[in-house]
CSV table of C-alpha atoms in Angstrom, one decimal:
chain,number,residue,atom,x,y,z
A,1,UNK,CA,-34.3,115.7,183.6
A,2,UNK,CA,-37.5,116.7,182.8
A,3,UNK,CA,-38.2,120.5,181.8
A,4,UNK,CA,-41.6,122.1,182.2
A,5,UNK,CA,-43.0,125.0,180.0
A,6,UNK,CA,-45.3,128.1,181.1
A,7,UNK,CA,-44.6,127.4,184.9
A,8,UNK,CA,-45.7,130.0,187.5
A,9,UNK,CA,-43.1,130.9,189.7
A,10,UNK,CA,-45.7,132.6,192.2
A,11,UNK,CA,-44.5,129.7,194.9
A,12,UNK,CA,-40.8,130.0,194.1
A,13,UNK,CA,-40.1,133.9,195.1
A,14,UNK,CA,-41.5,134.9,198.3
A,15,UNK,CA,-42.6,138.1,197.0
A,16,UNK,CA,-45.2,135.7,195.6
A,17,UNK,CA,-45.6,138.2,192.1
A,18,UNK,CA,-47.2,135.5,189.9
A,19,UNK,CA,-44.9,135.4,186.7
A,20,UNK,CA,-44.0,132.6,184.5
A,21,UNK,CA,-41.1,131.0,183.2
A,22,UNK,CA,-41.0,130.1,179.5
A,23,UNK,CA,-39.1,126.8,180.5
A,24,UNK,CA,-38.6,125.7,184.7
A,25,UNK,CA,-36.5,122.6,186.1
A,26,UNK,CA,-34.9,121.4,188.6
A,27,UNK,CA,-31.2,120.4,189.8
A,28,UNK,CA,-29.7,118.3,192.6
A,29,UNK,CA,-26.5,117.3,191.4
A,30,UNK,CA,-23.9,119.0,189.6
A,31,UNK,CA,-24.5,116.3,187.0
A,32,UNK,CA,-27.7,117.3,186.3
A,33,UNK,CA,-27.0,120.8,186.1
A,34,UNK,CA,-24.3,120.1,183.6
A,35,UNK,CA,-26.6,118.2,182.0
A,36,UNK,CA,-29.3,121.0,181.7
A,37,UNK,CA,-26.6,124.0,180.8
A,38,UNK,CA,-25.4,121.7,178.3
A,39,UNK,CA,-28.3,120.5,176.4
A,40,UNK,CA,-29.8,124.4,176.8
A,41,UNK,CA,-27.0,126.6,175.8
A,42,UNK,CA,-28.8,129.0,173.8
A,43,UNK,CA,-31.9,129.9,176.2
A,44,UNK,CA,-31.0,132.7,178.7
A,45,UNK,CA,-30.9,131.0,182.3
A,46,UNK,CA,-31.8,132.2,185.6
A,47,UNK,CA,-30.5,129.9,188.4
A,48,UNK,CA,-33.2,130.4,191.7
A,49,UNK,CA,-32.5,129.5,195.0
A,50,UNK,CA,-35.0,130.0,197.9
A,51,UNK,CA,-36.5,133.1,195.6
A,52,UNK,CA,-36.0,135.4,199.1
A,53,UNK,CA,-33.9,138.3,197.6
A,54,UNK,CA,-35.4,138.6,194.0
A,55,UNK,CA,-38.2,140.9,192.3
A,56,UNK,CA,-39.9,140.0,189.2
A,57,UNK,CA,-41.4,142.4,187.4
A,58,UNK,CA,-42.1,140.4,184.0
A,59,UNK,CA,-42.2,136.8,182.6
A,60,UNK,CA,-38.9,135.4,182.3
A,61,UNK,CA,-38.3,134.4,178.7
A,62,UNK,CA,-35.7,131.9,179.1
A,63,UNK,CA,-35.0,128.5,181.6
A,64,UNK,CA,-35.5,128.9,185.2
A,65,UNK,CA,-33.2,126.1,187.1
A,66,UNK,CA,-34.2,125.6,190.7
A,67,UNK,CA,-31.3,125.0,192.7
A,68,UNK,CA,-32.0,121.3,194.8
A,69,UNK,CA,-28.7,120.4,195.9
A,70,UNK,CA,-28.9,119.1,199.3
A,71,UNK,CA,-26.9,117.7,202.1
A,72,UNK,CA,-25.2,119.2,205.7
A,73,UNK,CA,-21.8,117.2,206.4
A,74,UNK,CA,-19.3,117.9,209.2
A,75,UNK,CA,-15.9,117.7,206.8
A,76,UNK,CA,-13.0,117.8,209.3
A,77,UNK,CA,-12.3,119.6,213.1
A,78,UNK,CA,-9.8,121.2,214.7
A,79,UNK,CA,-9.0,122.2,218.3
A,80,UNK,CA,-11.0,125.6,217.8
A,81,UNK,CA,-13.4,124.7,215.1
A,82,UNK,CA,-16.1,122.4,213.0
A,83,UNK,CA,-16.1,123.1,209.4
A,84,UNK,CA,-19.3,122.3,207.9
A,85,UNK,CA,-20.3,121.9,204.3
A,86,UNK,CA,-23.9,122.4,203.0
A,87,UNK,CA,-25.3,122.1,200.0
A,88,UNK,CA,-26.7,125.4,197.8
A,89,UNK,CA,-30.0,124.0,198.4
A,90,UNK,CA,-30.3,124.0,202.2
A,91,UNK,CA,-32.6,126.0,203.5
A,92,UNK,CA,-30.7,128.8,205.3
A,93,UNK,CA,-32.2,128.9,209.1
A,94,UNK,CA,-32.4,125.0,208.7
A,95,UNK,CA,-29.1,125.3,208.7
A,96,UNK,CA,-28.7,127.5,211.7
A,97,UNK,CA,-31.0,125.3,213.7
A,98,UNK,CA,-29.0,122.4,212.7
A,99,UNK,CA,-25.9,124.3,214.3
A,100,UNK,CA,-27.2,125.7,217.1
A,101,UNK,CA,-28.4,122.3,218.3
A,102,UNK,CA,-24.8,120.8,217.5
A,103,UNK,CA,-23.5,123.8,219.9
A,104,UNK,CA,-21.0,124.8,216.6
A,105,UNK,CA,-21.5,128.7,216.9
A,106,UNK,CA,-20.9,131.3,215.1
A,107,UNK,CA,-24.4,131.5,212.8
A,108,UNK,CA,-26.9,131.7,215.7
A,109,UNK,CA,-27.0,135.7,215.1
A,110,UNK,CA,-28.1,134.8,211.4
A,111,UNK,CA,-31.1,132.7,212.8
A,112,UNK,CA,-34.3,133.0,210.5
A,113,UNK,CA,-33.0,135.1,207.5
A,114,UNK,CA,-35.2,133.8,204.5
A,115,UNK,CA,-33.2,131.8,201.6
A,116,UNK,CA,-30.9,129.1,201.0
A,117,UNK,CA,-27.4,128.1,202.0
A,118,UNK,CA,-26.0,129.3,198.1
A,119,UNK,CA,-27.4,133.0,198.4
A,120,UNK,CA,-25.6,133.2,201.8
A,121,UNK,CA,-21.7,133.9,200.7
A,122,UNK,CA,-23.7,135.7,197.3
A,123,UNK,CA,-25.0,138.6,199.6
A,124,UNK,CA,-22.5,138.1,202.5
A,125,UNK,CA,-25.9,137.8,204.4
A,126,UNK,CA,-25.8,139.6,208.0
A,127,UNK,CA,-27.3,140.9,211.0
A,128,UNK,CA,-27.2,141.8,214.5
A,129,UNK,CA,-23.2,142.1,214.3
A,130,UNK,CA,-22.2,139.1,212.2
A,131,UNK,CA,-21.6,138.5,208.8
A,132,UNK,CA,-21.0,135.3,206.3
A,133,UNK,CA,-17.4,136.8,206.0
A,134,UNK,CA,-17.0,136.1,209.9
A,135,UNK,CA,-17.5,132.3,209.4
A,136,UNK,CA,-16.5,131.8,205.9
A,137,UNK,CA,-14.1,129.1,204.7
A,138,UNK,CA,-14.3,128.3,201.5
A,139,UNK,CA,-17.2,127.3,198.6
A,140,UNK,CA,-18.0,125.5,195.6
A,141,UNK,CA,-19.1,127.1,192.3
A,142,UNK,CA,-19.7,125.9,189.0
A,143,UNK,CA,-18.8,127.6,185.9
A,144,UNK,CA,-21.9,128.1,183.3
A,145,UNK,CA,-19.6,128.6,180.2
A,146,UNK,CA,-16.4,126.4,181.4
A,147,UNK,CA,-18.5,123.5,182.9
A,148,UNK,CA,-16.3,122.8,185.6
A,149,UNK,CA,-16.6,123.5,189.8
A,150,UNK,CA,-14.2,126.2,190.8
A,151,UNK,CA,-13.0,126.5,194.5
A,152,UNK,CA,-13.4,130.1,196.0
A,153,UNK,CA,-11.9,131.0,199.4
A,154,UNK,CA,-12.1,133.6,201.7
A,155,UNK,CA,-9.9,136.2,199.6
A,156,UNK,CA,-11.5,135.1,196.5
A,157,UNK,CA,-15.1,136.1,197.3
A,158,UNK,CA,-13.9,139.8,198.2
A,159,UNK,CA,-17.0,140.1,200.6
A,160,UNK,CA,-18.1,143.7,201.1
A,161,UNK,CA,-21.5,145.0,203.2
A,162,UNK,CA,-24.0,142.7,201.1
A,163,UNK,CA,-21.3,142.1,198.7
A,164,UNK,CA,-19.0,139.5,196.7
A,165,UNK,CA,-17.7,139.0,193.8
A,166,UNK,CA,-20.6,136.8,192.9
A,167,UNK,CA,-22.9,140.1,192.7
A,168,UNK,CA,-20.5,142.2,190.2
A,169,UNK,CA,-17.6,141.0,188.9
A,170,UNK,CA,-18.7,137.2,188.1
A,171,UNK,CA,-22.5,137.9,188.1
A,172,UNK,CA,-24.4,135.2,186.6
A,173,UNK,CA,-21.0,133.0,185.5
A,174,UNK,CA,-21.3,131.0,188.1
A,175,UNK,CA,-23.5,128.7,190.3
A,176,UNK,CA,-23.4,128.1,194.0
A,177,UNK,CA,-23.2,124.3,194.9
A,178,UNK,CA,-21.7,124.3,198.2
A,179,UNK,CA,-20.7,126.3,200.7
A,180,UNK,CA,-18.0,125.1,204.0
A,181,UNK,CA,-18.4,127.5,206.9
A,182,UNK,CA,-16.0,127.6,210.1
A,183,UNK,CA,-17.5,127.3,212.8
A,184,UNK,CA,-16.4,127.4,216.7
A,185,UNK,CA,-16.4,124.9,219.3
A,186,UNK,CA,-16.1,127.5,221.8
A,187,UNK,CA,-19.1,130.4,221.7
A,188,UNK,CA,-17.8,133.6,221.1
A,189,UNK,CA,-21.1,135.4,222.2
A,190,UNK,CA,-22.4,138.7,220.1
A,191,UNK,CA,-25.5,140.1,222.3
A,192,UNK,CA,-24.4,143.8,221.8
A,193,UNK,CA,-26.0,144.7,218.9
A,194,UNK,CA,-29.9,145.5,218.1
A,195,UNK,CA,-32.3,144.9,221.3
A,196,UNK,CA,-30.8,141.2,221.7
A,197,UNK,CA,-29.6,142.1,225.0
A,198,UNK,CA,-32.9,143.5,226.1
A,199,UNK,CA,-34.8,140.2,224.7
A,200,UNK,CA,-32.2,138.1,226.6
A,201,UNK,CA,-33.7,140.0,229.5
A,202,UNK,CA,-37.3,139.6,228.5
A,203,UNK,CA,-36.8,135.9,228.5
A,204,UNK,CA,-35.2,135.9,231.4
A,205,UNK,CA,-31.9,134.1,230.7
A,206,UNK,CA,-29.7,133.9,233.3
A,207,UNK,CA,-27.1,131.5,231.2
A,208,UNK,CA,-25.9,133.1,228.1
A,209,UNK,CA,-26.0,130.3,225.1
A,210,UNK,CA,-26.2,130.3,221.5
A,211,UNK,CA,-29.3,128.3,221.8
A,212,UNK,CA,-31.0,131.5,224.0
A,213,UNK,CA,-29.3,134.1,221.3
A,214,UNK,CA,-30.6,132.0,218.1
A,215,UNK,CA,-34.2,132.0,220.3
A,216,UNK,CA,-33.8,135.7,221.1
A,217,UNK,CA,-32.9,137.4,217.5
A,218,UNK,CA,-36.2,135.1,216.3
A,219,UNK,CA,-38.5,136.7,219.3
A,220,UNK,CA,-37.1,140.0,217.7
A,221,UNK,CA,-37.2,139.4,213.5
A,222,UNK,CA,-40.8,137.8,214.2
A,223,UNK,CA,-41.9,140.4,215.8
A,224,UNK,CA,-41.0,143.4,213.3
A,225,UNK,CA,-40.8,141.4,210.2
A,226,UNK,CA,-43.6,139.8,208.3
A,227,UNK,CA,-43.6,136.0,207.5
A,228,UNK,CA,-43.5,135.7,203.6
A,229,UNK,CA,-45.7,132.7,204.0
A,230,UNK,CA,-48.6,135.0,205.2
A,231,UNK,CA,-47.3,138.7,203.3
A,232,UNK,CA,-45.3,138.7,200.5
A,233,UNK,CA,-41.8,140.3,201.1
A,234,UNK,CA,-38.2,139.5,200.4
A,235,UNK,CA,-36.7,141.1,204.1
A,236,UNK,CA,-35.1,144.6,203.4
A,237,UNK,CA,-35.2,145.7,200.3
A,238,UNK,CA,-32.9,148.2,201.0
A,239,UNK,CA,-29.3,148.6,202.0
A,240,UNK,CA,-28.0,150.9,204.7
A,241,UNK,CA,-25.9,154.1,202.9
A,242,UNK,CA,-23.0,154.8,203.6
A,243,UNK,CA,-22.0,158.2,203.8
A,244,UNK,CA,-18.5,160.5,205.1
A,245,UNK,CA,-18.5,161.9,208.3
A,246,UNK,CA,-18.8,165.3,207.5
A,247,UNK,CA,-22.0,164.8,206.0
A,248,UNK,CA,-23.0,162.9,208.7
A,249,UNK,CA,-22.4,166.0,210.5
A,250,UNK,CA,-24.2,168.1,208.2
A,251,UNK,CA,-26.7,165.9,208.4
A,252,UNK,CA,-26.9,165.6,212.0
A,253,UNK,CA,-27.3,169.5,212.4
A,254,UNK,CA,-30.2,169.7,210.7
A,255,UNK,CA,-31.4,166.3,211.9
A,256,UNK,CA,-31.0,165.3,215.5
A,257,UNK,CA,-32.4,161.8,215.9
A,258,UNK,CA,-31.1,160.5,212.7
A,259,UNK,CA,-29.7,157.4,213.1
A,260,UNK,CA,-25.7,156.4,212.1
A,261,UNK,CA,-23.5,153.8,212.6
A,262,UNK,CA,-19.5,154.6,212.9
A,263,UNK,CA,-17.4,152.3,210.7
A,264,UNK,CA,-13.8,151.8,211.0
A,265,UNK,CA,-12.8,153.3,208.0
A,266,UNK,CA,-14.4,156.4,209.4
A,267,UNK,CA,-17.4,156.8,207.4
A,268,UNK,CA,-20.9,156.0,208.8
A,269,UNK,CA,-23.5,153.7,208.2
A,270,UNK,CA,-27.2,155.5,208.0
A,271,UNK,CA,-30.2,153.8,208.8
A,272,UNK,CA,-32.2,153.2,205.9
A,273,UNK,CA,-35.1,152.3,207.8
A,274,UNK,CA,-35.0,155.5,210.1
A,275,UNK,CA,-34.6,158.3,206.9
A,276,UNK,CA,-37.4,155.8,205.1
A,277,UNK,CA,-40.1,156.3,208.0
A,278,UNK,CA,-39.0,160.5,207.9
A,279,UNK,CA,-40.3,160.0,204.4
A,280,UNK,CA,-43.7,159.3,205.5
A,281,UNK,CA,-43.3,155.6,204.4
A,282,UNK,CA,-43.6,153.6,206.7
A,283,UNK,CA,-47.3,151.7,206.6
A,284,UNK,CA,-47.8,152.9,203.3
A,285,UNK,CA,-50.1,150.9,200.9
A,286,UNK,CA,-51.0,151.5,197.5
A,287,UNK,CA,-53.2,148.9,196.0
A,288,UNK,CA,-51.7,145.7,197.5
A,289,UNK,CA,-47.9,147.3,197.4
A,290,UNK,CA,-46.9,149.0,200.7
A,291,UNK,CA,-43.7,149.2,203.2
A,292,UNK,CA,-44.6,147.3,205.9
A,293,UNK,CA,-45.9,149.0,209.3
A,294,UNK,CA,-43.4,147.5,211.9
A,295,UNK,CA,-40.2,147.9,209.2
A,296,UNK,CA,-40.1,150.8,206.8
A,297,UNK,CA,-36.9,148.8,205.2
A,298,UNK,CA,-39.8,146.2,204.0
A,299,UNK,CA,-41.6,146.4,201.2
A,300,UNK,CA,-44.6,144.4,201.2
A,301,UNK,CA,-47.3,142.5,198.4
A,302,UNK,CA,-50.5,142.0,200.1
A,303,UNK,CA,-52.2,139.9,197.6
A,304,UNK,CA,-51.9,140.6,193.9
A,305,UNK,CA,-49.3,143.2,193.4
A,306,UNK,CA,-47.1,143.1,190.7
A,307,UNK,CA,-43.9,143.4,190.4
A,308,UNK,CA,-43.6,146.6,188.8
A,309,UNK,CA,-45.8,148.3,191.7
A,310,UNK,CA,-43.4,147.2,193.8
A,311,UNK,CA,-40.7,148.6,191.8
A,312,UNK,CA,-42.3,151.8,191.4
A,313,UNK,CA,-43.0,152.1,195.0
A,314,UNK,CA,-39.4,151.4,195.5
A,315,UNK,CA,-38.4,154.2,192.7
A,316,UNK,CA,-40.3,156.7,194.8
A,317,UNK,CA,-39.2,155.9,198.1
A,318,UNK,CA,-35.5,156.3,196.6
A,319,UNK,CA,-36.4,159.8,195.1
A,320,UNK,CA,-37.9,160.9,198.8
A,321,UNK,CA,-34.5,160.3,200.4
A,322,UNK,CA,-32.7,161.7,198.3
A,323,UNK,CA,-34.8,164.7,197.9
A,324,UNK,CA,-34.8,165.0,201.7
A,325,UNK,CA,-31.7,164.2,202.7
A,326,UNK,CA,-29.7,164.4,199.8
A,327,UNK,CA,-28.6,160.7,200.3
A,328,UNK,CA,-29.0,157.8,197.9
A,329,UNK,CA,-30.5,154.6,198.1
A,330,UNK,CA,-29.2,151.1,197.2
A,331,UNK,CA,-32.0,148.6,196.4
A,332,UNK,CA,-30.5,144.9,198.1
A,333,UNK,CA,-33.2,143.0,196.4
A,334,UNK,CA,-32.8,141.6,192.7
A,335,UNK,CA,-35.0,143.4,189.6
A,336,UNK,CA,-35.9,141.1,186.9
């Protein structure tokens, strides 16, 4: 259990903003993490995952713990499903591969989201029509202050869009280790939403799979998304509003192509991305911040930005919308 001081977590976000941590280790059993919370108590701590949905803006002046815990494990099957457990640590589209070449389905819309297996319930990560919540069974979390592994179910994680309870009402008690999804022996196949039935096409697939799904939302996220390895980014940085549909309405008179989404509960999901590029966004660059070309939901580090150009980029794309359309922004990503 060794813990390092003055480490730069440049390589450990994929915004790749080159802060340090005062104090930095690592964790791959729940031992060791006890271990390290333990023997720490009095430094503030900041447990990291795959460092995809986070913004620094400063040095953090406390202990950064890496979350290492590894491990994919079929647990138990019925005549409709494979649950399968996977450690915090996994990388996320790992998993989905992993998955997808087992033929368990249910994840292969999720295919190439950036970050780890424990951020996954976290954000109820989703896209092209599916969310966590849809394949969710149960996790594994342990408790920084009681120092013991809690169970959390379906009910307990009260998942919302890009919410849980791990984002509000226990933020930063507890830590991830595990996560059991349900998955399904038989495909239930999702090609409805985004362009995935027009890639299907492109690729000429004449036998729907989740193997030609997983292929086809990659073909798409590669080819409007930027690879963090090569341009810092942390995906969208935004969420999608939400608004009433009378104000859609409103909105819609005075705005014909705007973009919205009808919800169940009658309200309607705006496209952040679409009121973003009416702001003149999209392709901006200031200095090495900018919102990407291909994605105005993306903001982007080109080299050497900091964190707080990003931020402030992000505070004056929020003030556009709302000056334009009288709607407010949500930032997804995490501010530190």
């Amino acid at each position: 259990m060794e813990i390092q001081e003055n480490i730069s977590l440049k390589k450990y976000n994929t915004f790749g903003i080159d802060v340090s941590a005062k104090y930095f280790s690592f964790f791959s059993t729940i031992d060791t993490l006890n271990e390290l919370i333990t023997h720490n108590s009095k430094l503030i701590t900041l447990i990291l995952g795959g460092g995809s949905n986070i913004l620094f803006t400063k040095n953090f002046d406390g202990l950064v713990l890496k979350n290492e815990i590894k491990g994919i494990e079929k647990i138990k099957e019925d005549a409709d499903h494979i649950y399968i457990k996977a450690g915090a640590g996994e990388n996320w589209h790992g998993l989905v591969t992993h998955c997808v070449n087992n033929n368990w389905a249910g994840i292969e819309n999720l295919s190439l989201i950036p970050g780890n297996v424990g951020a996954s319930p976290m954000q109820n990560i989703g896209a092209y029509g599916v969310e966590i919540k849809d394949v969710f069974y149960e996790l594994e979390a342990y408790h920084l202050k009681e120092k013991k592994i809690v169970k959390f179910n379906l009910n307990d994680c009260a998942f919302g869009y890009r919410e849980s309870v791990f984002k509000r009402k226990y933020k930063n008690e507890f830590v991830i280790t595990n996560v059991t999804y349900r998955l399904n022996k038989k495909p239930n196949f999702n090609i409805t939403y985004g362009a995935i039935e027009q890639e299907l096409e492109k690729m000429k697939v004449t036998e729907l799979s989740i193997k030609a799904i997983s292929q086809a939302v990659i073909n798409i996220r590669s080819s409007k998304l930027p690879d963090p390895k090569i341009t810092g980014n942390a995906g969208s940085f935004f969420k999608n509003p939400t608004v009433s549909n009378s104000k859609f309405q409103i909105l819609n008179s005075k705005f014909q192509n705007i973009v919205g989404y009808p919800l169940p509960d009658g309200n309607v999901k705006l496209a952040a991305g679409w009121l973003i590029e009416q702001c003149g966004w999209k392709g901006f660059r200031g200095g090495d911040a900018g919102c990407y070309d291909k994605q105005a939901l993306v903001l982007v580090n080109y080299g050497n930005a900091k964190g707080n150009e990003i931020f402030n980029l992000s505070e004056k794309i929020l003030q556009s919308v709302k000056q334009k359309f009288n709607v407010e922004l949500e930032r997804e990503v995490n501010i530190f």
